[in-house]
PDB file of C-alpha atoms in Angstrom:
ATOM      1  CA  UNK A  19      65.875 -65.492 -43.009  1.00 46.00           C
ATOM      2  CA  UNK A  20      69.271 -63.342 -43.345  1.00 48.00           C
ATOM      3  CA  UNK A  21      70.426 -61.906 -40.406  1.00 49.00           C
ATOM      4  CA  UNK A  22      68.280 -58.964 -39.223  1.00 48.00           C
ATOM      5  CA  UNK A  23      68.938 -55.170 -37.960  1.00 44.00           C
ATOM      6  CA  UNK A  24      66.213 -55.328 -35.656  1.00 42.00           C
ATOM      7  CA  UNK A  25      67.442 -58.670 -34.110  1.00 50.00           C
ATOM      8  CA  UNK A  26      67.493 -62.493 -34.436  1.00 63.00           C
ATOM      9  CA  UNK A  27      64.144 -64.366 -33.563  1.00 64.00           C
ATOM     10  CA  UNK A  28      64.002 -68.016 -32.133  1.00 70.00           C
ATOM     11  CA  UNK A  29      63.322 -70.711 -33.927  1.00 76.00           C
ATOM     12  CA  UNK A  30      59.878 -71.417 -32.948  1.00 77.00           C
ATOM     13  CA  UNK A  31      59.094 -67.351 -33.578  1.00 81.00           C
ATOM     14  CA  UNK A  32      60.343 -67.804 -37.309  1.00 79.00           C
ATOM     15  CA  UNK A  33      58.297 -71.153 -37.913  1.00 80.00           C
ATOM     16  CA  UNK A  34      55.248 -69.259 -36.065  1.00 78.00           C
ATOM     17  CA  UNK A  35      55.632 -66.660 -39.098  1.00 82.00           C
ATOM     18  CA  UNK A  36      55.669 -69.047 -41.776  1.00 80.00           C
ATOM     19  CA  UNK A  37      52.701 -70.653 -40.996  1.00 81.00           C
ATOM     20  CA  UNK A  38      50.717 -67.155 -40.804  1.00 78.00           C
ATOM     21  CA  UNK A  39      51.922 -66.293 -44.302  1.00 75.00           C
ATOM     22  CA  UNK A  40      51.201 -70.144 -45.263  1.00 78.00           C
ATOM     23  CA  UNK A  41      55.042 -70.819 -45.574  1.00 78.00           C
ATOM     24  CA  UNK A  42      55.487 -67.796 -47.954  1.00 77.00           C
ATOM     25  CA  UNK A  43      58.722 -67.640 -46.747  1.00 82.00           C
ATOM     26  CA  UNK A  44      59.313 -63.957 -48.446  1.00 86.00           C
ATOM     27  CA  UNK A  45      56.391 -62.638 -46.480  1.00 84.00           C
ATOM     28  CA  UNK A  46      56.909 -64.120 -43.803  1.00 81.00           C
ATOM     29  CA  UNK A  47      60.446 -62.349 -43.371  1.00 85.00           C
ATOM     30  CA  UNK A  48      58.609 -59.043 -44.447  1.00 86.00           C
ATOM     31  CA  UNK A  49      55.759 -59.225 -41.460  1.00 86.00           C
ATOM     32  CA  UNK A  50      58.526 -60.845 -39.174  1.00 87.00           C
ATOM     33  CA  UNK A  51      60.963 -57.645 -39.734  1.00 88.00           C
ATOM     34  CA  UNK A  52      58.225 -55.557 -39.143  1.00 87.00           C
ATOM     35  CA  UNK A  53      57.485 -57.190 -35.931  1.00 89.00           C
ATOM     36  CA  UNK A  54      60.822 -56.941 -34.535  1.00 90.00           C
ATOM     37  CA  UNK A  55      61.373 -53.256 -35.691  1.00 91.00           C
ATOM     38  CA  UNK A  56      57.989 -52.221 -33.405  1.00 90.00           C
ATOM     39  CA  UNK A  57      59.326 -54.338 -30.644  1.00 90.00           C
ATOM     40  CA  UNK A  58      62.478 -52.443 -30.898  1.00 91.00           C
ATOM     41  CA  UNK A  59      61.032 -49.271 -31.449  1.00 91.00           C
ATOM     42  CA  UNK A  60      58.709 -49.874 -28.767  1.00 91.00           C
ATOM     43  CA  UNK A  61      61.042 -51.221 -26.158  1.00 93.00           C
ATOM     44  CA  UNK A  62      58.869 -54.082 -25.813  1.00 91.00           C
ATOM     45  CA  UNK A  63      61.506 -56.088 -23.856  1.00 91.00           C
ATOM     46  CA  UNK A  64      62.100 -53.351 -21.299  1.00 94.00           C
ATOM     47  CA  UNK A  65      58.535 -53.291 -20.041  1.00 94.00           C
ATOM     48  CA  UNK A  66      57.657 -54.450 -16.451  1.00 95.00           C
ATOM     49  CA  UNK A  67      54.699 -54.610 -14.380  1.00 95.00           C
ATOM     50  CA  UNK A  68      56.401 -51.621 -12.248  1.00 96.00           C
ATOM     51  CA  UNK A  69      55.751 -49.443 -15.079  1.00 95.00           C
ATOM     52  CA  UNK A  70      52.330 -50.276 -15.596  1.00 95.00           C
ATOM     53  CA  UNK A  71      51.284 -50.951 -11.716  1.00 96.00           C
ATOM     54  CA  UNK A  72      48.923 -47.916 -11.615  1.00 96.00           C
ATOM     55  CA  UNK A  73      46.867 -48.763 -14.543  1.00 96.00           C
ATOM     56  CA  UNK A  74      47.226 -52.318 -13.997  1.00 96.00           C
ATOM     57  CA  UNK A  75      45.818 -51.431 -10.666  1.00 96.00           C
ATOM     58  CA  UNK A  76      42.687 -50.633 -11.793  1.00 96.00           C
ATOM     59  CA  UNK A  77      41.773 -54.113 -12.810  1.00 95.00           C
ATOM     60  CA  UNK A  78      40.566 -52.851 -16.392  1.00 96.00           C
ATOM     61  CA  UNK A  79      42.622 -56.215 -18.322  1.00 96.00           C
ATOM     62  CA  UNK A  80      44.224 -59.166 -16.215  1.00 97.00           C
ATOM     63  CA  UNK A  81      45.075 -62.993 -17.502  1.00 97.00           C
ATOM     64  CA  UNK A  82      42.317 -65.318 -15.609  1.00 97.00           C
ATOM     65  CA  UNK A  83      43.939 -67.502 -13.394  1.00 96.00           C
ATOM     66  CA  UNK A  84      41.930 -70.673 -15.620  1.00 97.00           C
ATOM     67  CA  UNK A  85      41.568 -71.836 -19.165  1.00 97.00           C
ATOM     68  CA  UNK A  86      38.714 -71.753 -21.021  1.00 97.00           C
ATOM     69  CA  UNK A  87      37.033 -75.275 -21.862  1.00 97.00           C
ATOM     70  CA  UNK A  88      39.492 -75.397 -24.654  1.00 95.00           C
ATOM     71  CA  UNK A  89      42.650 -74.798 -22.638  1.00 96.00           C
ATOM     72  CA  UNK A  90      43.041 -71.453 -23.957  1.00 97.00           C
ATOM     73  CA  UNK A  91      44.456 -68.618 -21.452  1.00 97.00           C
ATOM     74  CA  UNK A  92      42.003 -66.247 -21.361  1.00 98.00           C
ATOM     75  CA  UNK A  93      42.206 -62.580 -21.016  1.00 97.00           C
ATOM     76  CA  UNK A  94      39.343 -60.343 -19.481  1.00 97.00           C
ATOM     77  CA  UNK A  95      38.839 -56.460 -20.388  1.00 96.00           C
ATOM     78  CA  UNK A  96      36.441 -54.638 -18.206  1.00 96.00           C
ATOM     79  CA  UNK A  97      35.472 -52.300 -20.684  1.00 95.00           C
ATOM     80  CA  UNK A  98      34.015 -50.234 -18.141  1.00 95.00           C
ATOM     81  CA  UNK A  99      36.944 -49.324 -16.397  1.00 95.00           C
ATOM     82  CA  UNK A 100      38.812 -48.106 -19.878  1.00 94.00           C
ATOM     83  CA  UNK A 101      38.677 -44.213 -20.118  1.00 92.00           C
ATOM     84  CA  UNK A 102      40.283 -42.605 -22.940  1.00 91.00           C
ATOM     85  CA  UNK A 103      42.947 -40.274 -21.696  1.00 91.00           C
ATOM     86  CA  UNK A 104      42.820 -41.606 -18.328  1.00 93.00           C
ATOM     87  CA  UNK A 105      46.666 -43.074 -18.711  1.00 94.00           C
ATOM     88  CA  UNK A 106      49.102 -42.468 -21.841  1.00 94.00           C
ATOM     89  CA  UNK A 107      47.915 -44.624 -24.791  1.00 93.00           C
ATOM     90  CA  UNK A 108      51.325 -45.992 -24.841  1.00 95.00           C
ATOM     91  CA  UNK A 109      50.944 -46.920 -21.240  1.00 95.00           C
ATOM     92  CA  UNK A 110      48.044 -48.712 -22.042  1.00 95.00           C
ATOM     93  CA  UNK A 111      49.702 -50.390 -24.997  1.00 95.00           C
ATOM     94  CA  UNK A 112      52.165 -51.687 -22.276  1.00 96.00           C
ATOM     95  CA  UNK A 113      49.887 -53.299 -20.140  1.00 96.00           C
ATOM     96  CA  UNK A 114      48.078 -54.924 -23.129  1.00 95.00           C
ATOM     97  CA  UNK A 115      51.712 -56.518 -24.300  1.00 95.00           C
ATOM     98  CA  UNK A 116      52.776 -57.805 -20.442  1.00 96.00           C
ATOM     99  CA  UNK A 117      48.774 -59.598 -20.111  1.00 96.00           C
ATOM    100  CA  UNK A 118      49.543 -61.000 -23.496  1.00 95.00           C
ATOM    101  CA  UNK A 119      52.782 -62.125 -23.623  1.00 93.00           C
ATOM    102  CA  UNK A 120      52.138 -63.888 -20.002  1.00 95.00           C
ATOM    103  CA  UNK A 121      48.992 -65.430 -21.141  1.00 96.00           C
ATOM    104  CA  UNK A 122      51.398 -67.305 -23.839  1.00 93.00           C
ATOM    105  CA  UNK A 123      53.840 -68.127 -21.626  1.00 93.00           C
ATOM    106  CA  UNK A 124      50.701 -70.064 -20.231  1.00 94.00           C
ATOM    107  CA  UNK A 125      49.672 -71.919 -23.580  1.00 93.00           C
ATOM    108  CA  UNK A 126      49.299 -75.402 -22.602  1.00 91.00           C
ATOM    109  CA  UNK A 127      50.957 -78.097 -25.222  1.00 90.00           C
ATOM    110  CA  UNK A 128      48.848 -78.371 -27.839  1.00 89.00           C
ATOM    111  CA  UNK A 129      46.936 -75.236 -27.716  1.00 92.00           C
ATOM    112  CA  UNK A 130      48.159 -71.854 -29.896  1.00 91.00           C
ATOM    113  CA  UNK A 131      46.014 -69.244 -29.360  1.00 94.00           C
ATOM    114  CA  UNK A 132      44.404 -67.233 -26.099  1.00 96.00           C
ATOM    115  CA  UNK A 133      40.340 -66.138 -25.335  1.00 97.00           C
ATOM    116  CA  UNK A 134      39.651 -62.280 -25.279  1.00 96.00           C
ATOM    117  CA  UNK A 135      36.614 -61.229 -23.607  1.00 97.00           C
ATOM    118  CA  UNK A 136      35.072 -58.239 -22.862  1.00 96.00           C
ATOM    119  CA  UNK A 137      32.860 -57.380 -20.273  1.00 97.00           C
ATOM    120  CA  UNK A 138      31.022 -54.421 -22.055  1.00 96.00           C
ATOM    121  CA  UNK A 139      28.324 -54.354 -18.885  1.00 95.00           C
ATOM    122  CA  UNK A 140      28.190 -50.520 -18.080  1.00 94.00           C
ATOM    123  CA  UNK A 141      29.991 -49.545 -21.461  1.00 94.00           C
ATOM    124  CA  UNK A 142      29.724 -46.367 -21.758  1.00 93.00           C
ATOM    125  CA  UNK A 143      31.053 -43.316 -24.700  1.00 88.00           C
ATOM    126  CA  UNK A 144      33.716 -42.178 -22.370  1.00 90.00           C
ATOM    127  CA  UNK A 145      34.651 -46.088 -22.706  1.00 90.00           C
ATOM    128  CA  UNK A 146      35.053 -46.220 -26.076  1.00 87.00           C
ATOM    129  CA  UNK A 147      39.053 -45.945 -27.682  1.00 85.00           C
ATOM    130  CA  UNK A 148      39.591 -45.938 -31.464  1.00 84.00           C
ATOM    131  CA  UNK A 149      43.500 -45.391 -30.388  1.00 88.00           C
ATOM    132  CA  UNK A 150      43.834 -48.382 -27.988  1.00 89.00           C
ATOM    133  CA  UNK A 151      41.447 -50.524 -30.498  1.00 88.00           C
ATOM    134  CA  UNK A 152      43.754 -49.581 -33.231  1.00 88.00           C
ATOM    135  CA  UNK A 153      46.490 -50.844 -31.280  1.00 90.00           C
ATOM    136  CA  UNK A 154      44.375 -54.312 -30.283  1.00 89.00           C
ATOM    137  CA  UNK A 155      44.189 -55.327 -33.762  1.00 87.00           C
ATOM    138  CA  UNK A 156      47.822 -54.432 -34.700  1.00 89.00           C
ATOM    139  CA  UNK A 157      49.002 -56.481 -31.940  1.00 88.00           C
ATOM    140  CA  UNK A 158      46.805 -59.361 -32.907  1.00 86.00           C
ATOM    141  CA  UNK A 159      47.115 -59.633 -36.792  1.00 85.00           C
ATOM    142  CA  UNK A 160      50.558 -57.792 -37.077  1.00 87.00           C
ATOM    143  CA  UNK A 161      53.128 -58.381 -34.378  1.00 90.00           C
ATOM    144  CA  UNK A 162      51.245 -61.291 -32.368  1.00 90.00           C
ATOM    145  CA  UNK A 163      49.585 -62.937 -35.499  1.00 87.00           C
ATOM    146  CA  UNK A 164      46.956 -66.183 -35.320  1.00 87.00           C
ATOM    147  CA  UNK A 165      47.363 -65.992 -31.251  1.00 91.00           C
ATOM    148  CA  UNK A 166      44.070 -64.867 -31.033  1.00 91.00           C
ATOM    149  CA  UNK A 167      41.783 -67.805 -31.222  1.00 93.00           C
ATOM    150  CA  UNK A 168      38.450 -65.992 -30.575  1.00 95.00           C
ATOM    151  CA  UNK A 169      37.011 -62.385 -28.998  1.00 95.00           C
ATOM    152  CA  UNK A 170      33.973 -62.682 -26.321  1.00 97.00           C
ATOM    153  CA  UNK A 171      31.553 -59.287 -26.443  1.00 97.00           C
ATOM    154  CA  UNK A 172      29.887 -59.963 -23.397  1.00 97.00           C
ATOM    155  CA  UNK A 173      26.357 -57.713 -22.564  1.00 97.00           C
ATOM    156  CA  UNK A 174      27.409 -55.056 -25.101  1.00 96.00           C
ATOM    157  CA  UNK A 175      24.570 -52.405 -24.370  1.00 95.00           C
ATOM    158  CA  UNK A 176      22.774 -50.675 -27.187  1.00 94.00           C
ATOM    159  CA  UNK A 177      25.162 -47.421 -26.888  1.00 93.00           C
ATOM    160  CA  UNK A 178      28.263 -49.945 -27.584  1.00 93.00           C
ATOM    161  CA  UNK A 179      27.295 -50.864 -31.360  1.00 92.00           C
ATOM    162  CA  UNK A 180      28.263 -47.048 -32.734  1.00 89.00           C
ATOM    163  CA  UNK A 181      31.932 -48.101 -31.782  1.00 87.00           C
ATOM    164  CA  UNK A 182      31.918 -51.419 -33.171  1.00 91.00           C
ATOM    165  CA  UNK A 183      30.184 -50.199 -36.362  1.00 91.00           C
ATOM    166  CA  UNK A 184      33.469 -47.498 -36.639  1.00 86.00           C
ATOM    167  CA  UNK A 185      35.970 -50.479 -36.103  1.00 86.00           C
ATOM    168  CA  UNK A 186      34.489 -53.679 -37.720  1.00 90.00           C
ATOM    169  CA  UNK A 187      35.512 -52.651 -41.182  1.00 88.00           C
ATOM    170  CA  UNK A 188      38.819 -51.970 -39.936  1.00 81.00           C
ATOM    171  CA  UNK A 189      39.323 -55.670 -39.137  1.00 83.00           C
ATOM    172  CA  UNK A 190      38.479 -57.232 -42.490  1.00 81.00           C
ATOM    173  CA  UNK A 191      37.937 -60.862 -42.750  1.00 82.00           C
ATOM    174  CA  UNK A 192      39.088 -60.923 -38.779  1.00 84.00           C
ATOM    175  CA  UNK A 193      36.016 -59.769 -37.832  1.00 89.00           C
ATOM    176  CA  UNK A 194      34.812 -63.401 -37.889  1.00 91.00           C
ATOM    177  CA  UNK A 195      36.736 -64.508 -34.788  1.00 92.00           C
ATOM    178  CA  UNK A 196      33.774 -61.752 -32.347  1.00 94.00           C
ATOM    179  CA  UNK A 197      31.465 -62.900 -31.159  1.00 96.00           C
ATOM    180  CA  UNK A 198      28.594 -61.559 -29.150  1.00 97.00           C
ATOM    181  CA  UNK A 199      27.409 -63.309 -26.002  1.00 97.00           C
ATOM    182  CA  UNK A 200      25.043 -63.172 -22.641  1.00 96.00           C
ATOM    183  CA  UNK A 201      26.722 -63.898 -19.330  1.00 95.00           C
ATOM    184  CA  UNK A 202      25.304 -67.043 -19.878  1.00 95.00           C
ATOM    185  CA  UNK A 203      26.218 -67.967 -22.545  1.00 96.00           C
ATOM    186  CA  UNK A 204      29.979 -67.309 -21.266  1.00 96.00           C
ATOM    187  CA  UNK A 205      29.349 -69.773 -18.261  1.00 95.00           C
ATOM    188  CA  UNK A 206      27.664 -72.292 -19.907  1.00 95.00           C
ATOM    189  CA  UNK A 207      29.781 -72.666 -23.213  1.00 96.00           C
ATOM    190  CA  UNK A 208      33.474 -71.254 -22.212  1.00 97.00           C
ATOM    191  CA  UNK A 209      33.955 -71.925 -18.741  1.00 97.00           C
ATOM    192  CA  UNK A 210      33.099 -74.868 -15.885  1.00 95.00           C
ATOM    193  CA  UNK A 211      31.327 -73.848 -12.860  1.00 93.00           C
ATOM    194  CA  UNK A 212      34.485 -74.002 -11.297  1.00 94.00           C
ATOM    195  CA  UNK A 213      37.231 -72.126 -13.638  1.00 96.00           C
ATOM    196  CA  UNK A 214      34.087 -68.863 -14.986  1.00 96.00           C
ATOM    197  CA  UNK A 215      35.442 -65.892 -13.645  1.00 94.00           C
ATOM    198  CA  UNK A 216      33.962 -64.585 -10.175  1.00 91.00           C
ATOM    199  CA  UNK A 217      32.751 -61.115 -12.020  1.00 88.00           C
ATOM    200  CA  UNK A 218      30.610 -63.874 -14.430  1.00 91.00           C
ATOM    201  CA  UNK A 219      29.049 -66.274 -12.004  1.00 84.00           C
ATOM    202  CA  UNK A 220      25.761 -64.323 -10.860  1.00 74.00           C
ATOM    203  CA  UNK A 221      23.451 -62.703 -13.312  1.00 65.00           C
TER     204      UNK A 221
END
């Protein structure tokens, strides 16, 4: 790749590229130019947790302190907790970059790609963000692409599938990678009795 405008990514960055667009190495520079434009754009570097601390606070998204069973990090959303317009969308967009990028940080040797789950228990209309889920699948299949290795929808009530039928089409063929789960389900298949998240544990 020729020197850029928007910056020079590492070497394991540009490989990570080339394997998304199946060593295409002409797309690849097109999606990777892309990526570092919104990061400059977006200031992406500058971020830190004292700029997101209030949201944050709310314990809406955090990075479990285990892996899953397949040494993925693993990144809970209590959906819940999410209300559009509460904070700025690009706050929110900010928190969603620090969880993630710390979560890879995290990637044990071996393993590529993180666990999203969301805890959709109490999901309710006020919950539910076409902006911010916009955002989520940008960041996963544009400027963070193939690090997502699956999506959890844990106890999505009844009032929940009017959202998901808005944004499913939206994701394409990426729509394979959700799947829909009980509690336990979670617990048994995802997690040891030890490492399931505290929320999870108790019906």
């Amino acid at each position: 790749m020729n020197k850029c405008v928007y910056g020079q990514p590492d070497e394991d960055t540009l490989k990570w590229f080339l394997r998304d667009r199946k060593l295409d190495a002409e797309e690849a520079a097109h999606k990777l130019t892309n990526m570092l434009k919104w990061r400059q754009d977006f200031q992406a570097d500058s971020i830190t947790w004292d700029m997101v601390a209030k949201e944050a606070g709310t314990g809406k998204a955090y990075l479990h302190e285990h892996k899953d069973v397949n040494g993925q990090p693993v990144i809970v959303i209590r959906s819940s907790l999410h209300k559009t317009g509460e904070f700025s969308l690009d706050d929110s967009k900010r928190l969603c970059i620090l969880i993630l990028e710390k979560a890879l940080k995290q990637l044990p040797e071996g393993q590529d790609t993180v666990l999203g789950v969301f805890d959709l228990r109490g999901f309710k209309q006020k919950n539910g963000d076409l902006g911010f889920a916009g955002f989520l699948r940008d960041i996963f299949f544009t400027y963070y692409p193939k690090r997502l290795g699956q999506v959890l929808f844990m106890d999505a009530p009844w009032i929940f599938q009017p959202s998901w039928n808005l944004f499913k089409p939206l994701l394409g063929k990426y729509a394979g990678l959700v799947a829909f789960v009980s509690r336990e389900q979670l617990r048994d298949n995802y997690f040891t009795p030890e490492t399931v998240p505290d929320d999870f544990k108790h019906d």
